[in-house]
Amino acid sequence: MNDLHPRRQNQVVRQSLSVGLATGAYGVSFGALAVASGLSLWQTMALSTLLFSGGSQFAIVGIVAAGGSGVAAVATSSMLGLRNSLYALQVSRLLDVRGLRRVAAAQLTIDESTAVAVGQPERQASRLGFWVTGVTIFVLWNLATLAGALVGDALGDPRAYGLDAAASAAFLALLWPRLRSREAQAVGVAAAVIALLLAPHSPAGVPVLVAAITAVVAGVRPRREREVPA
């Protein structure tokens, strides 16, 4: 039997929805900031629908608000989007999709959907977690973006509601069970230290990108060392 037990399916769905709700709700912040930075409602919604990458979206808004050029905004956004390419290397093996489903999977390959997918021990659970998380965030992020763009001033600072902390807490809940070995703990600490050092001095999303590359390098190196004959 390749199908998941119903109880296990429910566990994955609950986890995916909790991450999706925590992350998607923060889209209200992007909507409010984008309109305040001079973007129109349609430009704001196009970024959330077509780009759909929080770090890249906030980078564009930040550069536009600071008076930067469109070229600088696109270049920075593209650089931050490189981390999704790293995620795709792992996710593509888990999903094994073709055609239009592959296009949809590429659009939904973000931090959260990848984290939920790779955090499951079963392949079927990984696929379920990826799709439920990705679709939930996509829908809620766009709805929240619309709400933030329309009534951003009335909502005030979204951080006052703890939405930014909710997304971080969801990520921590995914990470914690995987830090069982000393190697995983060491990689986690190293990535966290690098991200903390870079955060005050780099655009939004860059610390995540560098930390992800650090984790990938740490994961590949031991495997290569084991393959070297004695």
Tab-separated table of C-alpha atoms in Angstrom:
chain	number	residue	atom	x	y	z
A	1	MET	CA	0.000	0.000	0.000
A	2	ASN	CA	1.379	3.367	-1.005
A	3	ASP	CA	-1.455	5.393	0.457
A	4	LEU	CA	-1.061	7.142	3.775
A	5	HIS	CA	-3.121	6.076	6.736
A	6	PRO	CA	-6.016	8.528	7.273
A	7	ARG	CA	-4.652	9.499	10.682
A	8	ARG	CA	-1.267	10.305	9.139
A	9	GLN	CA	-2.952	12.282	6.363
A	10	ASN	CA	-4.769	14.364	8.963
A	11	GLN	CA	-1.509	15.058	10.764
A	12	VAL	CA	0.162	16.300	7.592
A	13	VAL	CA	-2.828	18.414	6.599
A	14	ARG	CA	-3.020	20.026	10.054
A	15	GLN	CA	0.677	20.833	9.967
A	16	SER	CA	0.420	22.232	6.458
A	17	LEU	CA	-2.598	24.376	7.285
A	18	SER	CA	-0.985	25.774	10.437
A	19	VAL	CA	2.083	26.851	8.466
A	20	GLY	CA	-0.076	28.157	5.634
A	21	LEU	CA	-2.300	30.234	7.900
A	22	ALA	CA	0.614	31.729	9.823
A	23	THR	CA	2.496	32.657	6.659
A	24	GLY	CA	-0.363	33.665	4.397
A	25	ALA	CA	-1.785	36.132	6.884
A	26	TYR	CA	1.416	38.170	6.781
A	27	GLY	CA	0.637	39.099	3.181
A	28	VAL	CA	-1.380	41.983	4.610
A	29	SER	CA	1.911	43.643	5.476
A	30	PHE	CA	3.137	43.427	1.900
A	31	GLY	CA	-0.105	44.841	0.530
A	32	ALA	CA	0.011	47.825	2.860
A	33	LEU	CA	3.705	48.534	2.268
A	34	ALA	CA	3.443	48.163	-1.516
A	35	VAL	CA	0.636	50.702	-1.848
A	36	ALA	CA	2.354	53.069	0.594
A	37	SER	CA	5.490	52.847	-1.572
A	38	GLY	CA	3.623	54.068	-4.643
A	39	LEU	CA	2.564	50.844	-6.364
A	40	SER	CA	-0.975	50.605	-7.662
A	41	LEU	CA	-3.420	47.985	-6.473
A	42	TRP	CA	-2.983	45.982	-9.676
A	43	GLN	CA	0.812	46.146	-9.519
A	44	THR	CA	0.690	44.979	-5.916
A	45	MET	CA	-1.588	42.061	-6.719
A	46	ALA	CA	0.491	41.101	-9.769
A	47	LEU	CA	3.584	40.786	-7.596
A	48	SER	CA	1.827	38.505	-5.122
A	49	THR	CA	0.208	36.391	-7.838
A	50	LEU	CA	3.050	36.085	-10.345
A	51	LEU	CA	6.213	36.519	-8.277
A	52	PHE	CA	4.844	34.933	-5.087
A	53	SER	CA	8.046	35.046	-3.066
A	54	GLY	CA	7.842	37.088	0.110
A	55	GLY	CA	11.501	38.063	0.378
A	56	SER	CA	11.706	39.092	-3.275
A	57	GLN	CA	8.456	41.046	-3.058
A	58	PHE	CA	9.532	42.987	0.015
A	59	ALA	CA	12.891	43.694	-1.636
A	60	ILE	CA	11.176	45.267	-4.650
A	61	VAL	CA	8.958	47.405	-2.455
A	62	GLY	CA	11.899	48.499	-0.324
A	63	ILE	CA	13.958	49.584	-3.327
A	64	VAL	CA	11.020	51.401	-4.929
A	65	ALA	CA	10.245	53.182	-1.661
A	66	ALA	CA	13.875	54.279	-1.378
A	67	GLY	CA	13.788	55.758	-4.876
A	68	GLY	CA	15.763	52.972	-6.544
A	69	SER	CA	15.430	52.073	-10.206
A	70	GLY	CA	13.335	49.268	-11.634
A	71	VAL	CA	16.487	47.533	-12.817
A	72	ALA	CA	17.900	47.491	-9.275
A	73	ALA	CA	14.607	46.186	-7.912
A	74	VAL	CA	14.419	43.345	-10.446
A	75	ALA	CA	18.089	42.425	-9.990
A	76	THR	CA	17.794	42.240	-6.212
A	77	SER	CA	14.547	40.289	-6.407
A	78	SER	CA	16.093	37.803	-8.843
A	79	MET	CA	19.101	37.266	-6.590
A	80	LEU	CA	16.882	36.514	-3.625
A	81	GLY	CA	14.837	34.136	-5.766
A	82	LEU	CA	17.899	31.954	-6.311
A	83	ARG	CA	17.151	30.137	-3.069
A	84	ASN	CA	13.980	28.753	-4.647
A	85	SER	CA	16.167	27.110	-7.284
A	86	LEU	CA	18.021	25.303	-4.500
A	87	TYR	CA	14.706	24.150	-3.062
A	88	ALA	CA	13.565	22.916	-6.476
A	89	LEU	CA	16.459	20.460	-6.657
A	90	GLN	CA	15.049	18.582	-3.679
A	91	VAL	CA	11.342	19.143	-4.266
A	92	SER	CA	11.427	17.947	-7.890
A	93	ARG	CA	12.666	14.537	-6.751
A	94	LEU	CA	9.918	14.256	-4.166
A	95	LEU	CA	7.046	15.307	-6.410
A	96	ASP	CA	8.079	13.793	-9.760
A	97	VAL	CA	5.451	15.770	-11.696
A	98	ARG	CA	5.124	16.609	-15.386
A	99	GLY	CA	3.247	19.071	-17.580
A	100	LEU	CA	1.012	21.669	-15.995
A	101	ARG	CA	1.496	20.152	-12.549
A	102	ARG	CA	5.202	20.829	-12.886
A	103	VAL	CA	4.470	24.480	-13.694
A	104	ALA	CA	2.180	24.716	-10.663
A	105	ALA	CA	4.786	23.057	-8.467
A	106	ALA	CA	7.422	25.552	-9.599
A	107	GLN	CA	5.147	28.444	-8.652
A	108	LEU	CA	4.480	26.957	-5.202
A	109	THR	CA	8.106	26.105	-4.404
A	110	ILE	CA	8.780	28.542	-1.576
A	111	ASP	CA	10.385	28.374	1.851
A	112	GLU	CA	7.367	27.020	3.687
A	113	SER	CA	6.118	24.426	1.205
A	114	THR	CA	9.649	23.062	0.866
A	115	ALA	CA	10.135	22.902	4.619
A	116	VAL	CA	6.918	20.959	5.148
A	117	ALA	CA	7.682	18.591	2.248
A	118	VAL	CA	11.226	17.677	3.262
A	119	GLY	CA	10.176	17.367	6.893
A	120	GLN	CA	8.036	14.291	6.222
A	121	PRO	CA	9.511	10.780	6.459
A	122	GLU	CA	7.168	9.316	3.826
A	123	ARG	CA	7.193	10.305	0.159
A	124	GLN	CA	3.408	10.468	0.012
A	125	ALA	CA	3.340	12.697	3.072
A	126	SER	CA	5.940	14.980	1.476
A	127	ARG	CA	3.791	15.397	-1.607
A	128	LEU	CA	0.635	16.029	0.401
A	129	GLY	CA	2.411	18.524	2.652
A	130	PHE	CA	3.890	20.400	-0.281
A	131	TRP	CA	0.618	20.864	-2.133
A	132	VAL	CA	-1.551	21.701	0.881
A	133	THR	CA	0.988	24.178	2.251
A	134	GLY	CA	1.706	25.782	-1.107
A	135	VAL	CA	-1.919	26.188	-2.176
A	136	THR	CA	-2.977	27.458	1.270
A	137	ILE	CA	-0.266	30.101	1.338
A	138	PHE	CA	-0.880	31.142	-2.268
A	139	VAL	CA	-4.586	31.735	-1.671
A	140	LEU	CA	-4.234	33.406	1.717
A	141	TRP	CA	-1.196	35.478	0.718
A	142	ASN	CA	-3.087	36.971	-2.217
A	143	LEU	CA	-6.234	37.596	-0.200
A	144	ALA	CA	-4.194	39.183	2.583
A	145	THR	CA	-2.283	41.278	0.048
A	146	LEU	CA	-5.581	42.592	-1.308
A	147	ALA	CA	-6.805	43.380	2.203
A	148	GLY	CA	-3.582	45.155	3.100
A	149	ALA	CA	-3.612	47.178	-0.109
A	150	LEU	CA	-7.223	48.271	0.396
A	151	VAL	CA	-7.289	49.005	4.118
A	152	GLY	CA	-3.617	49.108	5.069
A	153	ASP	CA	-3.853	52.466	6.834
A	154	ALA	CA	-6.781	51.312	8.954
A	155	LEU	CA	-4.964	48.129	10.013
A	156	GLY	CA	-1.868	49.939	11.238
A	157	ASP	CA	1.434	48.119	11.635
A	158	PRO	CA	0.825	44.375	11.010
A	159	ARG	CA	3.677	43.545	13.396
A	160	ALA	CA	1.473	44.765	16.239
A	161	TYR	CA	-0.717	41.699	15.666
A	162	GLY	CA	2.230	39.311	15.831
A	163	LEU	CA	1.868	38.099	12.250
A	164	ASP	CA	5.614	38.246	11.613
A	165	ALA	CA	6.283	36.241	14.779
A	166	ALA	CA	3.634	33.667	13.816
A	167	ALA	CA	5.406	32.819	10.582
A	168	SER	CA	8.741	32.465	12.375
A	169	ALA	CA	7.179	30.271	15.047
A	170	ALA	CA	5.739	27.979	12.383
A	171	PHE	CA	9.188	27.570	10.840
A	172	LEU	CA	10.738	26.811	14.223
A	173	ALA	CA	8.125	24.145	14.871
A	174	LEU	CA	9.109	22.460	11.597
A	175	LEU	CA	12.831	22.688	12.293
A	176	TRP	CA	12.962	21.559	15.915
A	177	PRO	CA	12.101	17.845	15.455
A	178	ARG	CA	14.877	17.507	12.852
A	179	LEU	CA	17.643	18.729	15.160
A	180	ARG	CA	18.244	15.356	16.766
A	181	SER	CA	21.780	14.582	15.602
A	182	ARG	CA	24.830	16.635	16.550
A	183	GLU	CA	25.530	17.224	12.862
A	184	ALA	CA	22.074	18.703	12.288
A	185	GLN	CA	22.411	20.849	15.397
A	186	ALA	CA	25.792	22.139	14.268
A	187	VAL	CA	24.464	23.017	10.806
A	188	GLY	CA	21.434	24.751	12.337
A	189	VAL	CA	23.576	26.830	14.683
A	190	ALA	CA	26.003	27.779	11.906
A	191	ALA	CA	23.181	28.831	9.562
A	192	ALA	CA	21.487	30.827	12.331
A	193	VAL	CA	24.694	32.655	13.265
A	194	ILE	CA	25.394	33.539	9.632
A	195	ALA	CA	21.839	34.810	9.149
A	196	LEU	CA	22.015	36.923	12.325
A	197	LEU	CA	25.318	38.458	11.292
A	198	LEU	CA	24.043	39.325	7.812
A	199	ALA	CA	20.544	40.508	8.750
A	200	PRO	CA	21.464	44.066	9.832
A	201	HIS	CA	23.665	44.677	6.791
A	202	SER	CA	21.909	43.046	3.829
A	203	PRO	CA	18.575	43.261	1.977
A	204	ALA	CA	15.642	41.154	3.133
A	205	GLY	CA	16.024	37.546	2.033
A	206	VAL	CA	19.804	37.533	1.588
A	207	PRO	CA	20.456	36.019	5.057
A	208	VAL	CA	18.035	33.194	4.226
A	209	LEU	CA	19.773	32.592	0.901
A	210	VAL	CA	23.253	32.445	2.430
A	211	ALA	CA	22.072	30.267	5.326
A	212	ALA	CA	20.440	27.857	2.864
A	213	ILE	CA	23.648	27.613	0.840
A	214	THR	CA	25.574	26.937	4.058
A	215	ALA	CA	23.228	24.078	4.925
A	216	VAL	CA	23.503	22.610	1.412
A	217	VAL	CA	27.313	22.719	1.489
A	218	ALA	CA	27.355	21.132	4.947
A	219	GLY	CA	25.034	18.377	3.762
A	220	VAL	CA	27.020	17.567	0.619
A	221	ARG	CA	30.505	17.627	2.120
A	222	PRO	CA	30.108	14.732	4.589
A	223	ARG	CA	28.590	12.572	1.847
A	224	ARG	CA	31.564	13.200	-0.424
A	225	GLU	CA	33.986	12.459	2.383
A	226	ARG	CA	32.306	9.120	2.995
A	227	GLU	CA	32.618	8.241	-0.662
A	228	VAL	CA	36.381	8.786	-0.702
A	229	PRO	CA	38.102	5.335	-0.470
A	230	ALA	CA	40.362	4.769	2.495
